[in-house]
mmCIF file of C-alpha atoms in Angstrom:
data_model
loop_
_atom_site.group_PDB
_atom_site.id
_atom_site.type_symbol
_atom_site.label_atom_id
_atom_site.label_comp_id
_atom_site.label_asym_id
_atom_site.label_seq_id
_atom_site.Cartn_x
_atom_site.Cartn_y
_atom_site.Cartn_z
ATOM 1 C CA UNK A 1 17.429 -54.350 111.353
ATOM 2 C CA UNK A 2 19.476 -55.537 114.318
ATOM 3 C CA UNK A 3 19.202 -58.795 115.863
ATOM 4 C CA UNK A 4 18.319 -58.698 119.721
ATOM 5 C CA UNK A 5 21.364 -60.603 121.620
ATOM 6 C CA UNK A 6 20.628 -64.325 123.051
ATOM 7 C CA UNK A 7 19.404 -63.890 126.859
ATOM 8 C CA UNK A 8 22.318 -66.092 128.418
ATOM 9 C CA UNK A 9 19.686 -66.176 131.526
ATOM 10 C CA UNK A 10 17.516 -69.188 130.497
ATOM 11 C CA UNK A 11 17.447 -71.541 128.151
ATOM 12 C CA UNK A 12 13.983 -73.938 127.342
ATOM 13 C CA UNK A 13 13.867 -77.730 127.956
ATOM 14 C CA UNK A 14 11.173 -79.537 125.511
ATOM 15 C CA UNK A 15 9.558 -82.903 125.933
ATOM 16 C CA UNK A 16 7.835 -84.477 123.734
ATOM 17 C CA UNK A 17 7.252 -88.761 122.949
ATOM 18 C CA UNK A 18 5.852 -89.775 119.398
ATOM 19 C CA UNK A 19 5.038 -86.320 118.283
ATOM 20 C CA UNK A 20 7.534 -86.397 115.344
ATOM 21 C CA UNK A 21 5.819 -83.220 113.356
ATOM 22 C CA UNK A 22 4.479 -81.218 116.276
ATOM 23 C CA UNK A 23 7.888 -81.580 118.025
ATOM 24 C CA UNK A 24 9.496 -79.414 114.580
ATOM 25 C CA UNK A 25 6.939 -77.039 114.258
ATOM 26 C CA UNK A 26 7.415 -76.056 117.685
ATOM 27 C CA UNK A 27 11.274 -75.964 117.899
ATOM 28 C CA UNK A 28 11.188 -73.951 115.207
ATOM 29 C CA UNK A 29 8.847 -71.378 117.122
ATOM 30 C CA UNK A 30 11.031 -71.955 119.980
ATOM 31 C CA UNK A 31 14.360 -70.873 117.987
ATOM 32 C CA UNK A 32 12.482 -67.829 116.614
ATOM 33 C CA UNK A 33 12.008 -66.092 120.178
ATOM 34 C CA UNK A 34 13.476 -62.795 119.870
ATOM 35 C CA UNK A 35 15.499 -64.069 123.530
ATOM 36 C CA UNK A 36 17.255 -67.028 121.157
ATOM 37 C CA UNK A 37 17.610 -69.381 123.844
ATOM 38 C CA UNK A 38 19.505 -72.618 123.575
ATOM 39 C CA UNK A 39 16.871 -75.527 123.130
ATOM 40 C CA UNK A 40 17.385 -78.933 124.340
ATOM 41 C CA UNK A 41 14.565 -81.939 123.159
ATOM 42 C CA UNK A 42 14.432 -84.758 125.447
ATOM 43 C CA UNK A 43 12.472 -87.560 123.535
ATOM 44 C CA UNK A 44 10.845 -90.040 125.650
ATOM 45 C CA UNK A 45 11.708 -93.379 123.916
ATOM 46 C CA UNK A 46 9.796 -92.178 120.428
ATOM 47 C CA UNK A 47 9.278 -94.856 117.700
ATOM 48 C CA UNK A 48 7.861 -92.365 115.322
ATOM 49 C CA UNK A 49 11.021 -90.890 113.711
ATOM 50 C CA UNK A 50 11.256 -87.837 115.896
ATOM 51 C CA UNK A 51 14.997 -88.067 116.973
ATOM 52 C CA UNK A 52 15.939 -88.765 113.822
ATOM 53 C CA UNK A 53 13.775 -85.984 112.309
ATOM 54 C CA UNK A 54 14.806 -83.041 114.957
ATOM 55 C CA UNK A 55 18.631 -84.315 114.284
ATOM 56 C CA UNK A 56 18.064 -83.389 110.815
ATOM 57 C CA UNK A 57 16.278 -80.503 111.259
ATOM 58 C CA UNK A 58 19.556 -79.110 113.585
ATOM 59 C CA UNK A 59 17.395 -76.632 115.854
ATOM 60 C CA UNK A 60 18.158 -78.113 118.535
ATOM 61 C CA UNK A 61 19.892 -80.769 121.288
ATOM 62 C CA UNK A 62 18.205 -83.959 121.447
ATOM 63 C CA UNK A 63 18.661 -85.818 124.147
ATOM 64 C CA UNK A 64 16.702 -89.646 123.505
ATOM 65 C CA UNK A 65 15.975 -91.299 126.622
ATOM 66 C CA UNK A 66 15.532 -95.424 125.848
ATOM 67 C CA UNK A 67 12.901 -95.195 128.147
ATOM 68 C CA UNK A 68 9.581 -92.792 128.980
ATOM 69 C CA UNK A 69 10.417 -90.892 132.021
ATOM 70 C CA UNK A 70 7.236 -88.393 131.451
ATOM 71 C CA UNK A 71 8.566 -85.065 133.402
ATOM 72 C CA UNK A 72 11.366 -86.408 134.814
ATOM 73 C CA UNK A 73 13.022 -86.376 131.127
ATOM 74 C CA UNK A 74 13.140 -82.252 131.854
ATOM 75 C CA UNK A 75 15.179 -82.979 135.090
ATOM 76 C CA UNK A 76 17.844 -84.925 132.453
ATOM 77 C CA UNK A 77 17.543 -81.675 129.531
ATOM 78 C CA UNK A 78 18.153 -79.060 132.835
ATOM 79 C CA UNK A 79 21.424 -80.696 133.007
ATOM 80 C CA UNK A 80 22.525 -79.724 129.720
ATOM 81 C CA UNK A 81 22.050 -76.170 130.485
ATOM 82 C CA UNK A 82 24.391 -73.749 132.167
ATOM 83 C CA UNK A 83 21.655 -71.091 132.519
ATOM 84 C CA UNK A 84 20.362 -70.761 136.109
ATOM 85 C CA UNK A 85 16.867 -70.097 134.873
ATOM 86 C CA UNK A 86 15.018 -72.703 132.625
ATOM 87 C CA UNK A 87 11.658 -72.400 130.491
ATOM 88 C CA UNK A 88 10.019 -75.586 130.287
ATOM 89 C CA UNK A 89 8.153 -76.794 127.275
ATOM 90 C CA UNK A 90 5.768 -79.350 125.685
ATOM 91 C CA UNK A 91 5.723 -79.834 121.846
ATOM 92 C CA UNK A 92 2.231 -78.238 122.263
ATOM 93 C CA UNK A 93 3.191 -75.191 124.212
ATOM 94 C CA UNK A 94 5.387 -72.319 123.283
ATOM 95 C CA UNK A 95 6.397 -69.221 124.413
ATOM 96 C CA UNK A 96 5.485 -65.488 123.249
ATOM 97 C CA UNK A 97 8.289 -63.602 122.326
ATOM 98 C CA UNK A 98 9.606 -61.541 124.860
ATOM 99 C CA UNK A 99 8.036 -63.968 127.887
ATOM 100 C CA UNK A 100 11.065 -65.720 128.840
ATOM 101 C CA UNK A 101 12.960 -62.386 129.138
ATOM 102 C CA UNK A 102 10.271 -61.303 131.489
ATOM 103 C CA UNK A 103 10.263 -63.990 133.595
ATOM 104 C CA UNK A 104 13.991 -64.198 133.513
ATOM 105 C CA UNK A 105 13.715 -60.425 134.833
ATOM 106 C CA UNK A 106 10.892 -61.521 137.558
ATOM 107 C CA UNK A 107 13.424 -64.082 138.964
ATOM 108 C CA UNK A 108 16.509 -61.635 139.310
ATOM 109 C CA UNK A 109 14.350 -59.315 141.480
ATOM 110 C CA UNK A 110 12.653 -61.686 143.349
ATOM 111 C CA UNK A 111 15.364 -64.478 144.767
ATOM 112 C CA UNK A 112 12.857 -65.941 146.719
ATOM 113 C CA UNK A 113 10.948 -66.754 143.511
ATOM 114 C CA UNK A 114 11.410 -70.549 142.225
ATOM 115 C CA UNK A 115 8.898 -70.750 139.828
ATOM 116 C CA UNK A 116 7.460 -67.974 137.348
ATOM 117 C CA UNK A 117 3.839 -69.388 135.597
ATOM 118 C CA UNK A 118 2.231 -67.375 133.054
ATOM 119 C CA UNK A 119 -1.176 -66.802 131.571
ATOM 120 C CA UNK A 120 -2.018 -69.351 128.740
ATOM 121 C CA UNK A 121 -3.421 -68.947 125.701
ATOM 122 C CA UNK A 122 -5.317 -71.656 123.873
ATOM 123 C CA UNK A 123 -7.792 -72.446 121.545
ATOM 124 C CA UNK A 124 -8.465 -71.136 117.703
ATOM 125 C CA UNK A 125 -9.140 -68.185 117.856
ATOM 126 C CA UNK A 126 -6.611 -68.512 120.716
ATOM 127 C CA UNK A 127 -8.564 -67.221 124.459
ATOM 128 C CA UNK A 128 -7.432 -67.401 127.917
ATOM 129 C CA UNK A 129 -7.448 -70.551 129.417
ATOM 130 C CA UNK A 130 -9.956 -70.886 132.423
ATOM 131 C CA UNK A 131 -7.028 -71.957 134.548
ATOM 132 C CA UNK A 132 -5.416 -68.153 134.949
ATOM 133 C CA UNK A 133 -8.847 -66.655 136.165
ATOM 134 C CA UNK A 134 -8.061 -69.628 139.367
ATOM 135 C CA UNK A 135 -4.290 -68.688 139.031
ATOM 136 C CA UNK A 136 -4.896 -64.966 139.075
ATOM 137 C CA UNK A 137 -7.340 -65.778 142.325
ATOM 138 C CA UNK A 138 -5.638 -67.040 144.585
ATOM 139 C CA UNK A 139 -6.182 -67.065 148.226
ATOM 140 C CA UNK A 140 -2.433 -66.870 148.976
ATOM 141 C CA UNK A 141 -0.457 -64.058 149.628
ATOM 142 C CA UNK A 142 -2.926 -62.071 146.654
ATOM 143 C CA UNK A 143 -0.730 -58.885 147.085
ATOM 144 C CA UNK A 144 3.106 -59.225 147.284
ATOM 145 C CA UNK A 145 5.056 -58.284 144.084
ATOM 146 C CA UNK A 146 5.457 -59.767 141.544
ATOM 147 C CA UNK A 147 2.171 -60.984 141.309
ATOM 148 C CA UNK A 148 -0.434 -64.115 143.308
ATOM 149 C CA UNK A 149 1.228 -66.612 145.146
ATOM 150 C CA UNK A 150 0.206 -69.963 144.074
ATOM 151 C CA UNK A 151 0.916 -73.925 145.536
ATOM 152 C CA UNK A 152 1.563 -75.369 141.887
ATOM 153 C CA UNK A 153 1.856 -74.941 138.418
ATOM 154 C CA UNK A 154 1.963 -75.753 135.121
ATOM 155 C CA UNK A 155 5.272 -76.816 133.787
ATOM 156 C CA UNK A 156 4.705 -75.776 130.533
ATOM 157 C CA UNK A 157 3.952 -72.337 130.697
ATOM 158 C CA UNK A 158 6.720 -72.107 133.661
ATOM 159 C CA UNK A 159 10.192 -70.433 133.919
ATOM 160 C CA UNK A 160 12.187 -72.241 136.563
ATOM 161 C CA UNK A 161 15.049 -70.948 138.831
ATOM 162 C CA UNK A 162 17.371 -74.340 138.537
ATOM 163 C CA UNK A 163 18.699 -74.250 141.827
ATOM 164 C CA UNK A 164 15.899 -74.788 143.984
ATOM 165 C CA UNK A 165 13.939 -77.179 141.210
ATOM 166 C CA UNK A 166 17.428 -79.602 141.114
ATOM 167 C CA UNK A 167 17.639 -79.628 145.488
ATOM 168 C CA UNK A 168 13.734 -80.815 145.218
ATOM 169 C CA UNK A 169 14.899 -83.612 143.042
ATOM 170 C CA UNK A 170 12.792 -82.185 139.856
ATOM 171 C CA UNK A 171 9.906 -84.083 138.806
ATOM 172 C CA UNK A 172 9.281 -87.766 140.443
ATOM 173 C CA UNK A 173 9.988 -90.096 137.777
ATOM 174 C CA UNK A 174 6.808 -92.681 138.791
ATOM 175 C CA UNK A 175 4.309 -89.634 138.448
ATOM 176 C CA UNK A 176 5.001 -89.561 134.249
ATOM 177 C CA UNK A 177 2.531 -86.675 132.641
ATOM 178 C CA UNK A 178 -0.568 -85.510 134.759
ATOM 179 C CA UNK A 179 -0.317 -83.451 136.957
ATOM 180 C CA UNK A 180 3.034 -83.768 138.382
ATOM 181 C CA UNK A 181 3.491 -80.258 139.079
ATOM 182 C CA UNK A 182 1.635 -80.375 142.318
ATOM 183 C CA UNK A 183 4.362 -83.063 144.180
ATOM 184 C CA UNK A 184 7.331 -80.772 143.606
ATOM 185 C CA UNK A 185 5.396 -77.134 144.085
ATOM 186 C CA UNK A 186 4.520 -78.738 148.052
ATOM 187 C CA UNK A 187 8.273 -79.791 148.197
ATOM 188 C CA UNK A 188 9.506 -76.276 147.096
ATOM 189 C CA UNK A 189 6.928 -74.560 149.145
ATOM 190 C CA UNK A 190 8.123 -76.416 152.157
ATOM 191 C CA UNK A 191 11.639 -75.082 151.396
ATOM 192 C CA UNK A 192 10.100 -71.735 151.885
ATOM 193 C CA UNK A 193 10.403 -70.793 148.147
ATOM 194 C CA UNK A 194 7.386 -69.011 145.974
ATOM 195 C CA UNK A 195 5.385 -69.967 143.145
ATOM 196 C CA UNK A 196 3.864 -66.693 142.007
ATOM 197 C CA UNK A 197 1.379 -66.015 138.563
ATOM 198 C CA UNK A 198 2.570 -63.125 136.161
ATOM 199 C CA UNK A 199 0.280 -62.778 133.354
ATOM 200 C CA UNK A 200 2.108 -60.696 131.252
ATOM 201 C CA UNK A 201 4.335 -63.706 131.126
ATOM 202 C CA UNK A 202 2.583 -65.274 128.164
ATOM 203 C CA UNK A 203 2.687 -68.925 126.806
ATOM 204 C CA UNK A 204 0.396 -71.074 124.083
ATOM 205 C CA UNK A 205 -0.599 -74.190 124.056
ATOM 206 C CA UNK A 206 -2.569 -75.588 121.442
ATOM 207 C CA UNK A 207 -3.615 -79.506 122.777
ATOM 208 C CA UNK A 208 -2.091 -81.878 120.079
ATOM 209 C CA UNK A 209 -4.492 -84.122 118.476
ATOM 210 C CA UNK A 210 -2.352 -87.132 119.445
ATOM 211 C CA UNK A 211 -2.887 -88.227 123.049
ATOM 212 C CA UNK A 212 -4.608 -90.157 124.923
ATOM 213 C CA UNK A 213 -7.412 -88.439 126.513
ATOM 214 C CA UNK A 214 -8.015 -91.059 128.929
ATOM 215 C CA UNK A 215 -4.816 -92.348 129.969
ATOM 216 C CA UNK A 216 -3.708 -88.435 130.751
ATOM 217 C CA UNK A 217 -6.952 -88.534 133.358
ATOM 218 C CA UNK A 218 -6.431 -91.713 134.503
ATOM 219 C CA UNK A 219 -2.633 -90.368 135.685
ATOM 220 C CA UNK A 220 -4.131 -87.956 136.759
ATOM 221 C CA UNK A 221 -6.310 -89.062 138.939
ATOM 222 C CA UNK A 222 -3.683 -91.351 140.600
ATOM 223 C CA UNK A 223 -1.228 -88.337 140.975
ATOM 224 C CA UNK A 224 -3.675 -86.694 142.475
ATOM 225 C CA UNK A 225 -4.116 -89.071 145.483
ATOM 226 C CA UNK A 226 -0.713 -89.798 145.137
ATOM 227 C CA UNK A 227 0.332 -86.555 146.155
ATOM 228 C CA UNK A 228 -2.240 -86.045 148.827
ATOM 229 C CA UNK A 229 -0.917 -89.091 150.373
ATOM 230 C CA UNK A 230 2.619 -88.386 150.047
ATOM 231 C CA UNK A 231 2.568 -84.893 151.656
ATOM 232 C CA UNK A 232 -1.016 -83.860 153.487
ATOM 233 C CA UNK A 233 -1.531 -84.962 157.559
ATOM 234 C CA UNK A 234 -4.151 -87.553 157.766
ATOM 235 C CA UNK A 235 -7.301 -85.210 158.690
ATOM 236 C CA UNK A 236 -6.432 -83.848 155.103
ATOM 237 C CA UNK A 237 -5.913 -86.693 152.936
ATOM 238 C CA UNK A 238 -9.368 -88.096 154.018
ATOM 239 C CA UNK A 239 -11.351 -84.928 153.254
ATOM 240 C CA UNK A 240 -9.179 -84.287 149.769
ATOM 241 C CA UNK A 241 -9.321 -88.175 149.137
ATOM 242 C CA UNK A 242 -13.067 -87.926 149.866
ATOM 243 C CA UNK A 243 -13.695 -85.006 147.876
ATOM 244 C CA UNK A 244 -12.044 -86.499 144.663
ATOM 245 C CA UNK A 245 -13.435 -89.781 144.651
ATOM 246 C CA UNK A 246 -16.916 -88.020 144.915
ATOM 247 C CA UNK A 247 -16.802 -85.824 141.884
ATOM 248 C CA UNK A 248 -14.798 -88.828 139.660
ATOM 249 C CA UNK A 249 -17.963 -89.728 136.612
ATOM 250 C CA UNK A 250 -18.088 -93.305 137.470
ATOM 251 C CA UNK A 251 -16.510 -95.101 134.681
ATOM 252 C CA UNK A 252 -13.532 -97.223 133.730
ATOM 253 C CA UNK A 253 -11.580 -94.348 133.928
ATOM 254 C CA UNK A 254 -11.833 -93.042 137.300
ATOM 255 C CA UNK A 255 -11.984 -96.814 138.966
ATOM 256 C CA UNK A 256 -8.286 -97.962 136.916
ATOM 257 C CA UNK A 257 -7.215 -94.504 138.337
ATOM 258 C CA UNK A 258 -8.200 -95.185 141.798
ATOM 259 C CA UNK A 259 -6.759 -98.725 141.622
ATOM 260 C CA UNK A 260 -3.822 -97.575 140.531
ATOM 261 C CA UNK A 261 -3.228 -95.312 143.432
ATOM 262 C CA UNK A 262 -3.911 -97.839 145.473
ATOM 263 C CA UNK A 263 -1.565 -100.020 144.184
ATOM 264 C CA UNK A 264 1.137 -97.608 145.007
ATOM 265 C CA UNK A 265 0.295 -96.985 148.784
ATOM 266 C CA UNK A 266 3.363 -99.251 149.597
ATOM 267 C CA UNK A 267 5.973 -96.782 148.653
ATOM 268 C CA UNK A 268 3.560 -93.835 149.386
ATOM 269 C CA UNK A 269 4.428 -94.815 152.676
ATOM 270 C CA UNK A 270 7.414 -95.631 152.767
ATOM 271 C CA UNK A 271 8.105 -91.950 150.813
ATOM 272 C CA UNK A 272 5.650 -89.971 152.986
ATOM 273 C CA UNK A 273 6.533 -86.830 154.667
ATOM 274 C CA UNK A 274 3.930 -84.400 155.475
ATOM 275 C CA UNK A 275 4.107 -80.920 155.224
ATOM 276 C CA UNK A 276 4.707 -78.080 157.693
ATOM 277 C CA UNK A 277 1.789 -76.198 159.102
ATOM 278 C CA UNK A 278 2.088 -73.252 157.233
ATOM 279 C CA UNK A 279 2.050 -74.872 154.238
ATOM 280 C CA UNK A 280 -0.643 -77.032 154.871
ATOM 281 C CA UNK A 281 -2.431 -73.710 155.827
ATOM 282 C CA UNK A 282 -2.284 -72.332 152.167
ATOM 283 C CA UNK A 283 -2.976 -75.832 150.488
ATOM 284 C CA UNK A 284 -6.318 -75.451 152.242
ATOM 285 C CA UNK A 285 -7.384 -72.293 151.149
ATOM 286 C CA UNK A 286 -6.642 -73.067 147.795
ATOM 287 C CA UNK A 287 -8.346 -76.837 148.224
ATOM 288 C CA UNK A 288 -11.683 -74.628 149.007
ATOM 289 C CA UNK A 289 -11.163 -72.127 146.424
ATOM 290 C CA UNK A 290 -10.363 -75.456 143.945
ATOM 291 C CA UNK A 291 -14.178 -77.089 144.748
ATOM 292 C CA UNK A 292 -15.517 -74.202 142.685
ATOM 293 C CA UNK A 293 -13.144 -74.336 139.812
ATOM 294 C CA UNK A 294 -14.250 -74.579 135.943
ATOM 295 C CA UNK A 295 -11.365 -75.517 134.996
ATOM 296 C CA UNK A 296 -10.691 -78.906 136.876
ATOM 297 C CA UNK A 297 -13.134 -81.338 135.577
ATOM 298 C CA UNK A 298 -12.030 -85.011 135.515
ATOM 299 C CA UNK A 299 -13.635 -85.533 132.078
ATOM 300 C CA UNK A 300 -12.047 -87.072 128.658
#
């Protein structure tokens, strides 16, 4: 039986931080893609063994950071790549055989396409996850090839054209994990690039039993205003502000969340920048369409 040849087009940066046994399981899955991209591992300051483990193992590049840069640590793995295409993932997400090649053959006929995201499968048995009924949805630009436009995305079931992701300046370091997608997708968008949703693009993830539930909301929650306040005009960031704050469950959570936004307003404004009109335009109509989501509860 022949072997397929490697797909020079894109190669896959992993994070992962203290996740010594999920982090081998899924370079090995990684490795086995039919596309056999290169794989680079970018530990974030692990205490657990997992650099020393994955060295071992030989599957991939490790690259340990000596401290946790969150996302950011992909921005440090894309420079060890030559490919100008790069599939991003956690040590809880993988890719279906075959997906990278697709999105790899989304990008070449569509330059203005940055960022491919594809339909996620999670869950034992494994279903779709409620996010790609929103995803496949979306109020912006529904019917231009290759598929819905969309104003973020999840980085771990993403294929990334590296050109446009290194000008943004990748992922902001302070944001960590939690939704830090939605920062650079406005930054890219304002560049006039497209985020688009092609489900035959296909990617797992299977949520590892080691995290912190509520630390990943509380992040969350301070990205999220975090982001409104770096990028949306005023009118905007009280209505989104508003919004969240109103459907927060009032607990610990949600208030260290809040406060920790707030402790951040002085280099929100000394970082601010808001967006043009157009783009503000289509992060409203997806802002309405988001008030009716299942899929973003801030529960844990």
């Amino acid at each position: 039986m022949e072997t397929e040849a490697p797909d020079g087009r894109v190669g896959v940066v992993m994070i992962t931080r203290n996740r010594r046994d999920e982090a081998l399981s899924n370079v090995a899955r990684l490795r086995a893609l039919p596309e056999r991209p290169r794989v680079i591992v970018v530990d974030n300051a692990s205490s657990d063994g997992t650099v020393e483990a994955l060295s071992a193992q030989g599957e991939a590049t490790v690259l340990p950071l000596p401290r946790n840069l969150g996302a950011a640590g992909r921005t440090l793995g894309m420079l060890l790549l030559a490919t100008p295409y790069v599939a991003f993932a956690d040590d809880d997400s993988w890719w279906d055989p075959g997906a990278i090649r697709l999105a790899a053959d989304v990008l070449d006929t569509h330059p203005r396409v940055a960022v491919v995201c594809g339909s996620i499968l999670t869950g034992t048995p494994e279903g779709l996850d409620p996010i790609c009924e929103e995803m496949r949805d979306s109020p912006v630009g529904n019917g231009e090839a290759p598929g819905p436009d969309l104003v973020s995305f999840l980085a771990g079931a993403s294929v990334i054209r590296r050109c446009p992701y290194m000008r943004a300046g990748g992922f902001e370091a302070r944001l960590l994990i939690g939704g830090e997608e939605e920062l650079l997708a406005t930054d890219l968008l304002t560049a006039g690039w497209r985020l688009v949703y092609v489900p035959e693009v296909v990617a797992h993830h299977h949520a590892s039993t080691v995290r912190d539930a509520h630390g990943r909301r509380r992040i969350g929650i301070r990205n999220t205003l975090w982001t409104t306040w770096l990028r949306r005009p005023l009118r905007s960031v009280v209505r989104r502000t508003s919004h969240l704050v109103v459907r927060l469950p009032r607990d610990r959570v949600s208030l260290l969340g809040v406060a920790d936004a707030v402790r951040g307003v002085g280099w929100v404004l000394t970082e601010r920048r808001t967006v043009p009109r157009e783009v503000e335009s289509k992060l409203q109509l997806v802002e309405q369409a988001q008030l009716q989501s299942k899929a973003r509860r801030y529960v844990s």
